[in-house]
CSV table of C-alpha atoms and ligand atoms in Angstrom, one decimal:
chain,number,residue,atom,x,y,z
A,986,MET,CA,0.1,0.0,-0.2
A,987,ALA,CA,1.5,3.3,-1.0
A,988,LYS,CA,2.0,5.8,2.0
A,989,PRO,CA,1.3,9.4,1.9
A,990,PHE,CA,4.3,11.7,1.1
A,991,PRO,CA,5.7,13.3,3.9
A,992,ASP,CA,5.6,17.3,4.0
A,993,HIS,CA,9.0,18.3,2.6
A,994,PRO,CA,9.7,21.5,0.8
A,995,ASN,CA,10.8,19.4,-2.4
A,996,LEU,CA,7.6,17.0,-2.2
A,997,ARG,CA,5.1,19.9,-2.2
A,998,GLY,CA,3.8,22.6,-4.7
A,999,GLY,CA,5.6,22.7,-7.9
A,1000,TYR,CA,8.0,19.9,-6.6
A,1001,ALA,CA,5.4,17.3,-5.7
A,1002,PRO,CA,5.5,14.3,-7.9
A,1003,ILE,CA,2.7,13.2,-10.0
A,1004,GLN,CA,1.5,9.8,-9.7
A,1005,MET,CA,0.3,8.8,-13.3
A,1006,GLU,CA,1.8,8.6,-16.9
A,1007,CYS,CA,-0.3,9.5,-19.9
A,1008,THR,CA,-0.3,10.4,-23.8
A,1009,ALA,CA,-2.1,13.6,-24.6
A,1010,PRO,CA,-2.2,13.8,-28.6
A,1011,ASN,CA,-3.3,17.1,-29.2
A,1012,LEU,CA,-2.2,19.7,-26.4
A,1013,VAL,CA,-4.3,23.1,-26.6
A,1014,ILE,CA,-2.3,25.9,-28.3
A,1015,GLU,CA,-2.3,29.4,-27.1
A,1016,GLY,CA,-0.6,31.9,-29.8
A,1017,GLU,CA,1.3,29.9,-32.3
A,1018,ILE,CA,4.1,27.0,-32.2
A,1019,PRO,CA,6.3,27.9,-34.9
A,1020,SER,CA,6.2,25.4,-37.7
A,1021,GLU,CA,9.9,25.3,-38.0
A,1022,LEU,CA,10.1,23.5,-34.7
A,1023,GLU,CA,9.8,19.8,-35.6
A,1024,GLY,CA,11.1,17.4,-33.3
A,1025,SER,CA,11.0,16.2,-29.6
A,1026,LEU,CA,11.9,18.2,-26.5
A,1027,TYR,CA,12.6,15.7,-23.9
A,1028,ARG,CA,12.6,16.9,-20.3
A,1029,ILE,CA,13.6,14.8,-17.2
A,1030,GLY,CA,13.3,15.5,-13.4
A,1031,PRO,CA,12.9,13.6,-10.1
A,1032,ASN,CA,9.4,12.1,-9.4
A,1033,PRO,CA,9.5,9.7,-6.6
A,1034,GLN,CA,7.1,6.9,-7.1
A,1035,PHE,CA,6.7,6.2,-3.5
A,1036,ALA,CA,7.1,8.1,-0.3
A,1037,PRO,CA,10.9,8.3,0.4
A,1038,ARG,CA,12.8,6.1,2.8
A,1039,GLY,CA,14.5,8.4,5.6
A,1040,GLN,CA,15.2,12.0,4.7
A,1041,TYR,CA,14.5,13.2,1.1
A,1042,HIS,CA,16.6,14.9,-1.0
A,1043,TRP,CA,15.6,16.7,-4.4
A,1044,PHE,CA,18.4,14.8,-6.3
A,1045,ALA,CA,16.9,11.6,-4.9
A,1046,GLY,CA,13.6,10.8,-6.7
A,1047,ASP,CA,13.1,8.4,-9.6
A,1048,GLY,CA,13.6,9.9,-13.1
A,1049,MET,CA,10.5,10.7,-15.2
A,1050,ILE,CA,10.7,11.6,-18.7
A,1051,HIS,CA,8.5,14.4,-20.4
A,1052,ASN,CA,8.3,14.5,-23.9
A,1053,PHE,CA,6.8,17.4,-26.1
A,1054,LYS,CA,6.7,16.4,-29.7
A,1055,LEU,CA,6.3,19.4,-31.9
A,1056,ASP,CA,5.0,18.8,-35.4
A,1057,ASN,CA,3.7,21.7,-37.8
A,1058,GLY,CA,2.3,23.7,-35.2
A,1059,ARG,CA,0.8,20.8,-33.1
A,1060,VAL,CA,2.1,19.6,-30.0
A,1061,SER,CA,1.4,16.1,-28.2
A,1062,TYR,CA,2.8,14.9,-24.8
A,1063,GLU,CA,3.8,11.8,-23.0
A,1064,ASN,CA,5.4,11.1,-19.9
A,1065,ARG,CA,7.0,7.8,-18.4
A,1066,TRP,CA,9.0,6.8,-15.5
A,1067,VAL,CA,12.4,5.4,-16.3
A,1068,ARG,CA,12.0,1.7,-15.4
A,1069,THR,CA,15.3,1.2,-13.3
A,1070,THR,CA,16.0,-1.7,-11.3
A,1071,ASN,CA,14.8,0.6,-8.3
A,1072,TRP,CA,11.8,1.5,-10.0
A,1073,LYS,CA,10.7,-2.1,-10.8
A,1074,LEU,CA,11.5,-3.5,-7.3
A,1075,GLU,CA,9.8,-0.7,-5.6
A,1076,ASN,CA,6.6,-1.1,-8.1
A,1077,GLU,CA,6.3,-4.7,-7.2
A,1078,ALA,CA,6.6,-4.1,-3.4
A,1079,GLY,CA,4.2,-1.0,-3.6
A,1080,GLU,CA,6.7,1.3,-1.2
A,1081,SER,CA,10.3,2.6,-1.4
A,1082,LEU,CA,13.0,0.1,-0.8
A,1083,PHE,CA,15.9,2.4,-1.9
A,1084,SER,CA,17.5,5.5,-0.3
A,1085,PRO,CA,19.6,6.9,-3.3
A,1086,LEU,CA,21.7,9.3,-1.5
A,1087,ASN,CA,22.2,7.3,1.7
A,1088,PRO,CA,22.1,3.5,0.9
A,1089,MET,CA,22.5,2.6,4.8
A,1090,GLN,CA,19.1,3.3,4.7
A,1091,ASN,CA,17.9,0.7,2.0
A,1092,ASP,CA,15.6,-2.0,3.0
A,1093,PRO,CA,17.6,-5.2,4.0
A,1094,SER,CA,15.8,-6.6,1.1
A,1095,VAL,CA,17.8,-5.1,-1.3
A,1096,ALA,CA,21.1,-5.1,0.2
A,1097,ASN,CA,22.5,-7.2,-2.4
A,1098,VAL,CA,20.6,-5.6,-5.4
A,1099,ARG,CA,23.0,-4.2,-8.0
A,1100,THR,CA,21.3,-0.8,-8.6
A,1101,ASP,CA,21.5,1.1,-11.8
A,1102,GLY,CA,20.5,4.3,-10.6
A,1103,ILE,CA,17.5,6.6,-10.8
A,1104,ALA,CA,18.1,8.4,-14.1
A,1105,ASN,CA,16.8,11.6,-13.2
A,1106,THR,CA,19.1,14.5,-14.3
A,1107,ASN,CA,19.5,14.7,-17.9
A,1108,ILE,CA,18.5,13.2,-21.2
A,1109,VAL,CA,20.7,13.2,-24.3
A,1110,TRP,CA,20.2,12.0,-27.8
A,1111,HIS,CA,23.8,10.9,-29.4
A,1112,GLY,CA,24.8,8.2,-31.6
A,1113,GLY,CA,21.3,7.0,-32.2
A,1114,LYS,CA,20.5,6.5,-28.8
A,1115,LEU,CA,18.3,8.3,-26.3
A,1116,LEU,CA,20.2,8.3,-22.9
A,1117,ALA,CA,18.8,9.1,-19.6
A,1118,LEU,CA,21.5,10.0,-17.2
A,1119,VAL,CA,22.1,10.3,-13.5
A,1120,GLU,CA,25.9,11.3,-12.5
A,1121,SER,CA,26.5,8.2,-10.1
A,1122,HIS,CA,25.6,5.3,-12.7
A,1123,ALA,CA,25.9,4.5,-16.3
A,1124,PRO,CA,23.3,5.8,-18.8
A,1125,PHE,CA,20.0,4.3,-19.2
A,1126,GLU,CA,18.9,3.7,-22.8
A,1127,ILE,CA,15.3,4.9,-23.5
A,1128,ASP,CA,13.3,4.3,-26.8
A,1129,PRO,CA,13.1,7.8,-28.2
A,1130,GLU,CA,9.5,7.2,-29.7
A,1131,SER,CA,7.6,5.3,-27.0
A,1132,LEU,CA,9.8,6.2,-24.0
A,1133,ASN,CA,9.9,2.7,-22.9
A,1134,SER,CA,12.9,1.9,-20.8
A,1135,ILE,CA,15.5,-0.4,-22.7
A,1136,GLY,CA,18.2,-0.7,-20.0
A,1137,PRO,CA,21.7,0.6,-18.8
A,1138,TRP,CA,24.0,1.3,-21.9
A,1139,THR,CA,27.7,0.8,-21.0
A,1140,PHE,CA,29.1,1.5,-24.4
A,1141,GLN,CA,29.3,-2.3,-25.2
A,1142,ASP,CA,30.9,-3.0,-21.8
A,1143,LYS,CA,33.5,-0.5,-22.1
A,1144,LEU,CA,32.1,1.8,-19.5
A,1145,SER,CA,32.8,0.3,-16.0
A,1146,GLY,CA,31.7,3.2,-13.8
A,1147,PRO,CA,29.2,6.1,-13.6
A,1148,MET,CA,28.9,8.7,-16.5
A,1149,THR,CA,28.4,12.5,-15.8
A,1150,ALA,CA,24.8,13.8,-16.6
A,1151,HIS,CA,26.5,16.7,-18.5
A,1152,PRO,CA,28.3,15.3,-21.5
A,1153,LYS,CA,29.4,17.8,-24.1
A,1154,ILE,CA,28.7,17.1,-27.9
A,1155,ASP,CA,31.3,18.7,-30.3
A,1156,PRO,CA,29.3,20.6,-32.9
A,1157,GLU,CA,31.8,19.9,-35.7
A,1158,SER,CA,32.7,16.2,-35.0
A,1159,GLY,CA,29.7,14.9,-33.4
A,1160,GLU,CA,32.0,13.6,-30.5
A,1161,MET,CA,30.5,13.1,-27.2
A,1162,LEU,CA,33.0,14.0,-24.3
A,1163,PHE,CA,32.3,13.1,-21.0
A,1164,PHE,CA,33.8,12.5,-17.6
A,1165,ALA,CA,33.0,10.6,-14.4
A,1166,TYR,CA,33.7,11.3,-10.7
A,1167,ASN,CA,33.7,8.4,-7.8
A,1168,ALA,CA,35.1,6.5,-11.1
A,1169,ASP,CA,36.8,3.7,-8.9
A,1170,PRO,CA,34.4,0.8,-9.3
A,1171,GLU,CA,35.6,-0.6,-5.8
A,1172,ASN,CA,34.9,2.6,-3.8
A,1173,ARG,CA,31.5,4.4,-3.6
A,1174,VAL,CA,33.5,7.7,-2.8
A,1175,SER,CA,36.9,8.4,-3.9
A,1176,SER,CA,38.8,11.2,-5.7
A,1177,ARG,CA,39.0,8.9,-8.9
A,1178,MET,CA,38.0,10.3,-11.9
A,1179,ALA,CA,37.6,9.5,-15.8
A,1180,PHE,CA,37.5,11.3,-19.1
A,1181,HIS,CA,36.1,9.6,-21.8
A,1182,LYS,CA,35.1,10.4,-25.6
A,1183,ALA,CA,32.6,8.5,-27.9
A,1184,ASP,CA,32.6,9.0,-31.5
A,1185,LYS,CA,29.7,10.4,-33.4
A,1186,HIS,CA,28.3,6.7,-33.7
A,1187,GLY,CA,28.5,6.3,-29.9
A,1188,ASN,CA,31.6,4.1,-29.8
A,1189,LEU,CA,33.8,4.8,-26.7
A,1190,VAL,CA,37.0,5.3,-28.4
A,1191,HIS,CA,39.2,6.9,-25.6
A,1192,SER,CA,39.4,7.0,-21.8
A,1193,GLU,CA,41.8,8.6,-19.6
A,1194,PHE,CA,41.8,8.2,-15.6
A,1195,PHE,CA,43.3,10.5,-12.9
A,1196,ASP,CA,42.8,11.8,-9.3
A,1197,ALA,CA,41.3,14.8,-8.2
A,1198,PRO,CA,43.0,17.0,-5.3
A,1199,TYR,CA,40.1,15.7,-3.1
A,1200,SER,CA,36.7,13.9,-3.3
A,1201,ALA,CA,33.7,16.1,-4.1
A,1202,MET,CA,30.5,16.4,-6.0
A,1203,VAL,CA,31.6,17.5,-9.7
A,1204,HIS,CA,28.2,17.9,-11.3
A,1205,ASP,CA,29.4,19.4,-14.9
A,1206,PHE,CA,32.6,20.0,-16.7
A,1207,ILE,CA,33.6,22.3,-19.5
A,1208,VAL,CA,35.1,21.9,-22.8
A,1209,THR,CA,36.7,24.2,-25.4
A,1210,LYS,CA,37.9,23.0,-29.0
A,1211,GLU,CA,41.2,22.5,-27.5
A,1212,HIS,CA,40.7,21.5,-23.8
A,1213,VAL,CA,38.7,19.9,-21.2
A,1214,ILE,CA,38.2,21.3,-17.9
A,1215,PHE,CA,37.5,19.6,-14.6
A,1216,PRO,CA,36.1,22.0,-11.8
A,1217,ILE,CA,36.8,20.2,-8.4
A,1218,MET,CA,35.2,22.8,-5.9
A,1219,PRO,CA,34.6,21.9,-2.0
A,1220,LEU,CA,31.1,20.4,-1.8
A,1221,THR,CA,33.0,17.4,-0.6
A,1222,SER,CA,32.0,13.9,0.0
A,1223,SER,CA,33.2,11.9,2.9
A,1224,MET,CA,32.1,8.2,3.7
A,1225,GLU,CA,33.4,8.7,7.3
A,1226,ARG,CA,31.0,11.7,7.9
A,1227,ALA,CA,28.1,9.6,6.4
A,1228,MET,CA,28.9,6.6,8.5
A,1229,GLY,CA,29.0,9.2,11.6
A,1230,GLY,CA,25.4,10.3,10.8
A,1231,GLY,CA,26.3,13.2,8.8
A,1232,SER,CA,26.0,14.1,5.1
A,1233,LEU,CA,27.7,12.2,2.4
A,1234,TYR,CA,28.1,15.6,0.8
A,1235,ALA,CA,28.7,18.8,2.6
A,1236,TRP,CA,30.3,22.3,1.9
A,1237,ASP,CA,33.6,22.6,3.2
A,1238,PRO,CA,35.5,26.1,2.7
A,1239,SER,CA,38.5,25.0,4.5
A,1240,LYS,CA,39.5,23.8,0.7
A,1241,ASN,CA,40.3,25.5,-2.1
A,1242,SER,CA,38.9,25.2,-5.7
A,1243,TYR,CA,40.9,23.2,-8.0
A,1244,ILE,CA,40.2,23.7,-11.8
A,1245,GLY,CA,42.0,20.8,-13.5
A,1246,ILE,CA,42.7,21.8,-17.6
A,1247,MET,CA,43.8,19.1,-19.9
A,1248,PRO,CA,44.5,19.3,-23.7
A,1249,ARG,CA,41.4,17.5,-25.2
A,1250,ASP,CA,43.8,15.1,-27.1
A,1251,GLY,CA,46.2,14.9,-24.1
A,1252,CYS,CA,46.4,12.6,-21.2
A,1253,SER,CA,46.2,12.6,-17.5
A,1254,SER,CA,49.8,13.7,-17.2
A,1255,ASP,CA,49.0,16.7,-19.2
A,1256,LEU,CA,46.6,17.7,-16.4
A,1257,ARG,CA,47.4,21.3,-15.0
A,1258,TRP,CA,45.5,22.4,-11.9
A,1259,PHE,CA,44.4,26.0,-11.1
A,1260,GLU,CA,43.7,27.0,-7.8
A,1261,GLY,CA,41.3,29.6,-6.6
A,1262,ASP,CA,39.0,30.6,-3.4
A,1263,PRO,CA,36.2,28.2,-2.4
A,1264,ALA,CA,33.1,28.7,-4.5
A,1265,TYR,CA,30.5,26.3,-6.2
A,1266,VAL,CA,29.2,25.8,-9.8
A,1267,PHE,CA,26.7,23.3,-10.7
A,1268,HIS,CA,26.7,24.3,-14.5
A,1269,PRO,CA,28.8,26.2,-16.9
A,1270,MET,CA,27.4,28.3,-20.0
A,1271,ASN,CA,30.3,27.5,-22.3
A,1272,ALA,CA,34.0,28.4,-23.0
A,1273,TYR,CA,36.6,28.7,-25.7
A,1274,ASN,CA,40.1,29.1,-26.4
A,1275,ASP,CA,41.4,32.7,-26.9
A,1276,GLY,CA,45.2,32.6,-28.0
A,1277,ASP,CA,46.8,31.4,-24.9
A,1278,ARG,CA,43.8,32.0,-22.7
A,1279,ILE,CA,40.7,29.9,-21.9
A,1280,ILE,CA,37.6,31.8,-21.2
A,1281,CYS,CA,34.8,30.1,-19.0
A,1282,ASP,CA,31.6,31.5,-18.4
A,1283,VAL,CA,29.9,29.8,-15.3
A,1284,CYS,CA,26.9,30.2,-13.0
A,1285,GLU,CA,28.8,30.5,-9.5
A,1286,TYR,CA,27.6,30.3,-5.9
A,1287,PRO,CA,29.6,31.8,-3.0
A,1288,GLU,CA,28.5,28.5,-1.3
A,1289,ALA,CA,27.1,25.4,-2.6
A,1290,PRO,CA,23.3,25.3,-1.9
A,1291,LEU,CA,21.1,22.3,-0.9
A,1292,PHE,CA,23.7,20.7,1.1
A,1293,PRO,CA,25.0,21.2,4.9
A,1294,HIS,CA,27.9,22.6,6.0
A,1295,ALA,CA,30.8,20.3,6.9
A,1296,ASP,CA,31.4,22.1,10.3
A,1297,GLY,CA,27.5,22.2,11.2
A,1298,SER,CA,27.6,25.8,10.9
A,1299,LYS,CA,24.4,27.1,9.3
A,1300,PRO,CA,24.2,27.9,5.6
A,1301,ASP,CA,23.9,31.4,4.6
A,1302,PRO,CA,21.0,32.0,2.5
A,1303,THR,CA,22.6,35.3,1.0
A,1304,LYS,CA,25.4,33.0,-0.5
A,1305,SER,CA,22.8,30.3,-1.8
A,1306,THR,CA,22.3,31.9,-5.3
A,1307,ALA,CA,24.4,31.8,-8.5
A,1308,LYS,CA,25.4,34.7,-10.7
A,1309,LEU,CA,27.0,34.5,-14.2
A,1310,THR,CA,30.7,34.8,-13.7
A,1311,ARG,CA,33.8,34.4,-16.2
A,1312,TRP,CA,36.8,32.7,-15.5
A,1313,THR,CA,40.0,33.5,-17.4
A,1314,PHE,CA,43.0,31.2,-17.3
A,1315,ASP,CA,46.4,32.3,-18.8
A,1316,LEU,CA,48.0,29.1,-20.0
A,1317,ASN,CA,51.2,31.1,-20.7
A,1318,ALA,CA,51.4,32.9,-17.2
A,1319,ASN,CA,53.8,31.6,-14.5
A,1320,THR,CA,50.9,31.1,-12.0
A,1321,ASN,CA,48.2,28.6,-11.3
A,1322,THR,CA,45.8,31.1,-10.2
A,1323,TYR,CA,42.8,32.2,-12.4
A,1324,HIS,CA,40.8,35.6,-12.8
A,1325,ARG,CA,37.2,35.7,-11.9
A,1326,GLU,CA,34.8,38.8,-12.9
A,1327,GLN,CA,30.9,38.5,-12.2
A,1328,LEU,CA,29.3,39.2,-15.7
A,1329,ASP,CA,25.9,40.2,-14.6
A,1330,ASP,CA,24.1,40.5,-11.3
A,1331,THR,CA,21.1,38.8,-12.0
A,1332,ILE,CA,20.3,35.6,-9.9
A,1333,SER,CA,20.8,32.9,-12.6
A,1334,GLU,CA,21.0,29.0,-13.2
A,1335,PHE,CA,20.5,26.4,-15.8
A,1336,PRO,CA,22.8,28.1,-18.3
A,1337,ARG,CA,22.4,27.3,-21.9
A,1338,LEU,CA,23.6,28.3,-25.3
A,1339,ASP,CA,23.1,27.9,-29.2
A,1340,GLU,CA,24.8,24.4,-28.9
A,1341,ARG,CA,26.2,24.8,-32.5
A,1342,TYR,CA,28.9,26.9,-30.5
A,1343,THR,CA,29.8,24.6,-27.7
A,1344,GLY,CA,33.4,25.0,-26.9
A,1345,LEU,CA,33.7,28.1,-29.3
A,1346,ASN,CA,33.8,31.5,-29.2
A,1347,TYR,CA,30.2,32.5,-28.9
A,1348,ARG,CA,28.0,35.5,-28.5
A,1349,TYR,CA,24.6,34.5,-27.0
A,1350,GLY,CA,24.0,32.5,-23.6
A,1351,TYR,CA,20.6,31.8,-22.1
A,1352,PHE,CA,19.5,31.1,-18.4
A,1353,ALA,CA,16.6,30.8,-15.9
A,1354,CYS,CA,16.6,33.8,-13.6
A,1355,SER,CA,15.1,35.0,-10.4
A,1356,VAL,CA,13.5,38.4,-10.8
A,1357,GLU,CA,12.4,41.0,-8.4
A,1358,GLY,CA,12.8,38.5,-5.4
A,1359,GLY,CA,10.4,35.9,-7.1
A,1360,ALA,CA,11.4,32.2,-7.3
A,1361,ILE,CA,12.6,31.1,-4.2
A,1362,ASP,CA,13.6,27.7,-3.0
A,1363,ASN,CA,15.4,26.9,-6.4
A,1364,ARG,CA,12.7,28.1,-8.3
A,1365,TYR,CA,13.1,30.8,-11.2
A,1366,ASN,CA,10.4,33.2,-12.6
A,1367,GLY,CA,12.3,34.4,-15.7
A,1368,ILE,CA,14.5,33.7,-18.8
A,1369,GLY,CA,17.4,35.9,-19.3
A,1370,ARG,CA,19.7,36.1,-22.7
A,1371,ILE,CA,23.0,37.6,-22.5
A,1372,ASP,CA,24.8,39.2,-25.3
A,1373,GLN,CA,28.3,38.7,-24.8
A,1374,LYS,CA,29.5,41.2,-27.1
A,1375,SER,CA,27.5,44.3,-25.8
A,1376,ASN,CA,27.2,42.6,-22.1
A,1377,HIS,CA,23.4,43.4,-22.5
A,1378,VAL,CA,21.1,41.2,-20.7
A,1379,ALA,CA,17.3,40.8,-22.0
A,1380,ILE,CA,14.8,39.2,-19.5
A,1381,TYR,CA,11.3,37.7,-19.8
A,1382,SER,CA,9.9,37.9,-16.5
A,1383,MET,CA,6.9,36.4,-15.0
A,1384,SER,CA,5.0,37.3,-11.8
A,1385,GLU,CA,5.7,34.8,-8.7
A,1386,GLN,CA,3.1,32.4,-9.3
A,1387,PHE,CA,5.0,31.2,-12.2
A,1388,ALA,CA,8.1,29.2,-12.2
A,1389,VAL,CA,10.6,28.4,-15.4
A,1390,SER,CA,12.6,25.6,-16.1
A,1391,GLU,CA,15.8,25.5,-17.8
A,1392,PRO,CA,15.5,27.2,-21.3
A,1393,VAL,CA,16.5,24.9,-24.2
A,1394,PHE,CA,17.5,26.8,-27.4
A,1395,VAL,CA,16.6,25.3,-31.0
A,1396,PRO,CA,18.0,27.0,-34.0
A,1397,ARG,CA,15.2,28.0,-36.6
A,1398,THR,CA,17.0,26.1,-39.4
A,1399,GLU,CA,20.5,24.2,-39.2
A,1400,ARG,CA,21.8,27.1,-41.2
A,1401,SER,CA,20.5,29.9,-39.2
A,1402,PRO,CA,23.1,32.4,-37.6
A,1403,GLU,CA,23.7,32.1,-33.9
A,1404,GLY,CA,21.1,33.0,-31.8
A,1405,GLU,CA,18.4,32.9,-34.6
A,1406,GLY,CA,15.7,30.4,-33.1
A,1407,PHE,CA,13.5,29.7,-30.1
A,1408,LEU,CA,13.6,29.0,-26.3
A,1409,LEU,CA,11.5,26.2,-24.9
A,1410,ALA,CA,10.8,25.7,-21.2
A,1411,THR,CA,8.2,24.3,-19.3
A,1412,VAL,CA,6.5,26.7,-16.7
A,1413,TYR,CA,4.8,26.0,-13.7
A,1414,ASP,CA,1.6,28.1,-12.9
A,1415,ALA,CA,1.0,27.8,-9.0
A,1416,ALA,CA,-2.5,29.4,-9.1
A,1417,ILE,CA,-3.9,26.4,-11.2
A,1418,ASP,CA,-1.2,23.8,-10.4
A,1419,LYS,CA,-0.4,23.1,-14.1
A,1420,SER,CA,2.4,23.5,-16.4
A,1421,PHE,CA,2.6,24.6,-20.1
A,1422,LEU,CA,5.3,24.5,-22.8
A,1423,LEU,CA,6.5,28.1,-23.5
A,1424,THR,CA,8.0,29.1,-26.8
A,1425,LEU,CA,10.0,32.2,-27.1
A,1426,ASP,CA,11.6,34.1,-30.0
A,1427,ALA,CA,15.3,34.0,-28.8
A,1428,GLU,CA,16.1,37.1,-30.4
A,1429,ASN,CA,13.0,38.8,-28.9
A,1430,ILE,CA,12.6,37.2,-25.6
A,1431,GLU,CA,11.1,40.4,-23.5
A,1432,LYS,CA,8.2,40.1,-26.1
A,1433,GLY,CA,7.0,37.1,-24.3
A,1434,PRO,CA,5.4,33.8,-25.3
A,1435,VAL,CA,5.3,33.1,-29.4
A,1436,GLY,CA,3.1,30.1,-28.2
A,1437,LYS,CA,2.0,28.0,-25.2
A,1438,ALA,CA,1.1,24.3,-25.3
A,1439,MET,CA,-1.2,23.7,-22.1
A,1440,LEU,CA,-1.0,20.8,-20.1
A,1441,ASP,CA,-3.7,19.6,-17.8
A,1442,HIS,CA,-1.3,18.8,-15.0
A,1443,ARG,CA,2.2,19.7,-13.6
A,1444,VAL,CA,5.4,19.0,-14.8
A,1445,PRO,CA,7.3,18.8,-11.3
A,1446,PHE,CA,10.4,21.1,-11.2
A,1447,GLY,CA,13.0,19.0,-12.9
A,1448,PHE,CA,16.6,19.5,-13.9
A,1449,HIS,CA,17.4,19.4,-17.9
A,1450,GLY,CA,16.3,18.6,-21.2
A,1451,ASN,CA,17.4,18.5,-25.0
A,1452,TRP,CA,15.8,18.8,-28.2
A,1453,ARG,CA,16.1,16.1,-30.7
A,1454,PRO,CA,15.3,17.4,-34.4
A,1455,ARG,CA,12.7,15.2,-36.1
A,1456,ILE,CA,14.5,12.7,-38.1
A,1457,SER,CA,12.9,12.6,-41.8
B,234,LIG,FE1,22.9,19.8,-13.9
């Protein structure tokens, strides 16, 4: 018998999971969905099937996929849970058996189960496969049309450990570059890391292994045309701390930030570590080579949010928001420090770009943002666009009853110039407890929606999504 969900901030309001899967062939459209948009917007986020065991964390819910399929102005929608081993065993039992962030709280009946994760963080189309990702495990393959679960994908058994939820796809070669932390298969927590390359067909063709200066949550990484960059920042991990009843992950500013830079075609012995003050980054916007310099634009927090402090002190709410920040590394300088400069003072997260410019000098970036104090608790009520040439930031803002997801950029056509296209995001309307798909003209976001596709339920606050153009 399914038990009631506890009263937890990440299980109520727009965070609350939905308990159904559905197919809606014709969403009601307000305005117009541009006919150039032909394909699928896949989004994914945590949607626990049952009331959690022990303390819940937003990162710990079962992954649910939401697929908005756009076709000549029409929009259909489907949602499906990812049927991981965890999900299937819990579905049979009718209750939670796993505590994904603290396995010591797992039900004894699953003590020897080899879990394949919760696949709740990102969903990526590459090499003819749709992969649902969570950074603690290998990818989980999904049928791109039916959303049926196929199973873990380990690159023909070449991937022995986990994979980040934030791979980068090279716009020129089609290669997928990715990394892993906690990459020692013998230890749940370690400073061991891996860097991998898959060719455009999805074959794993190269792996490098190395040790970070300390073990930490490394949510994302950064690529340029010539380098890969690993930010090790002090959201530290400690099994000892967890065994003592503390948090497996905690903010520990007694440690500095270390940013590892390696030539893309180099090896781990080429890694150079730059050192800076403690700070935290979940997501970079983009990065590029500029002569002997590397420019990285990131959403940087003074302190990692969502986790306790390692020393037991209280988190400072004024430090729990991110702002767009530029890191500059001078590869020729005789120093291992780097320069930091805030680009804009808008509270921002979920940065994206026109991904035809991934790793390249670029002009436009997009992000979810908090406007006029709205959107507390990791909610955002605006979408921003920064023009890196003029430093101008344009914002489409909504009232506090609305919360937006990460905006995904889709070019108008494959040949359109940078930034000409649309932004797609889901928006939660707290007044009616329902969500809609928002379409903005990426060059005129202040003008508001071009079109909306209305759902009659909410899409719980999730993490990431990607566009897959229709394959004709
Ligand atoms: Fe992320």
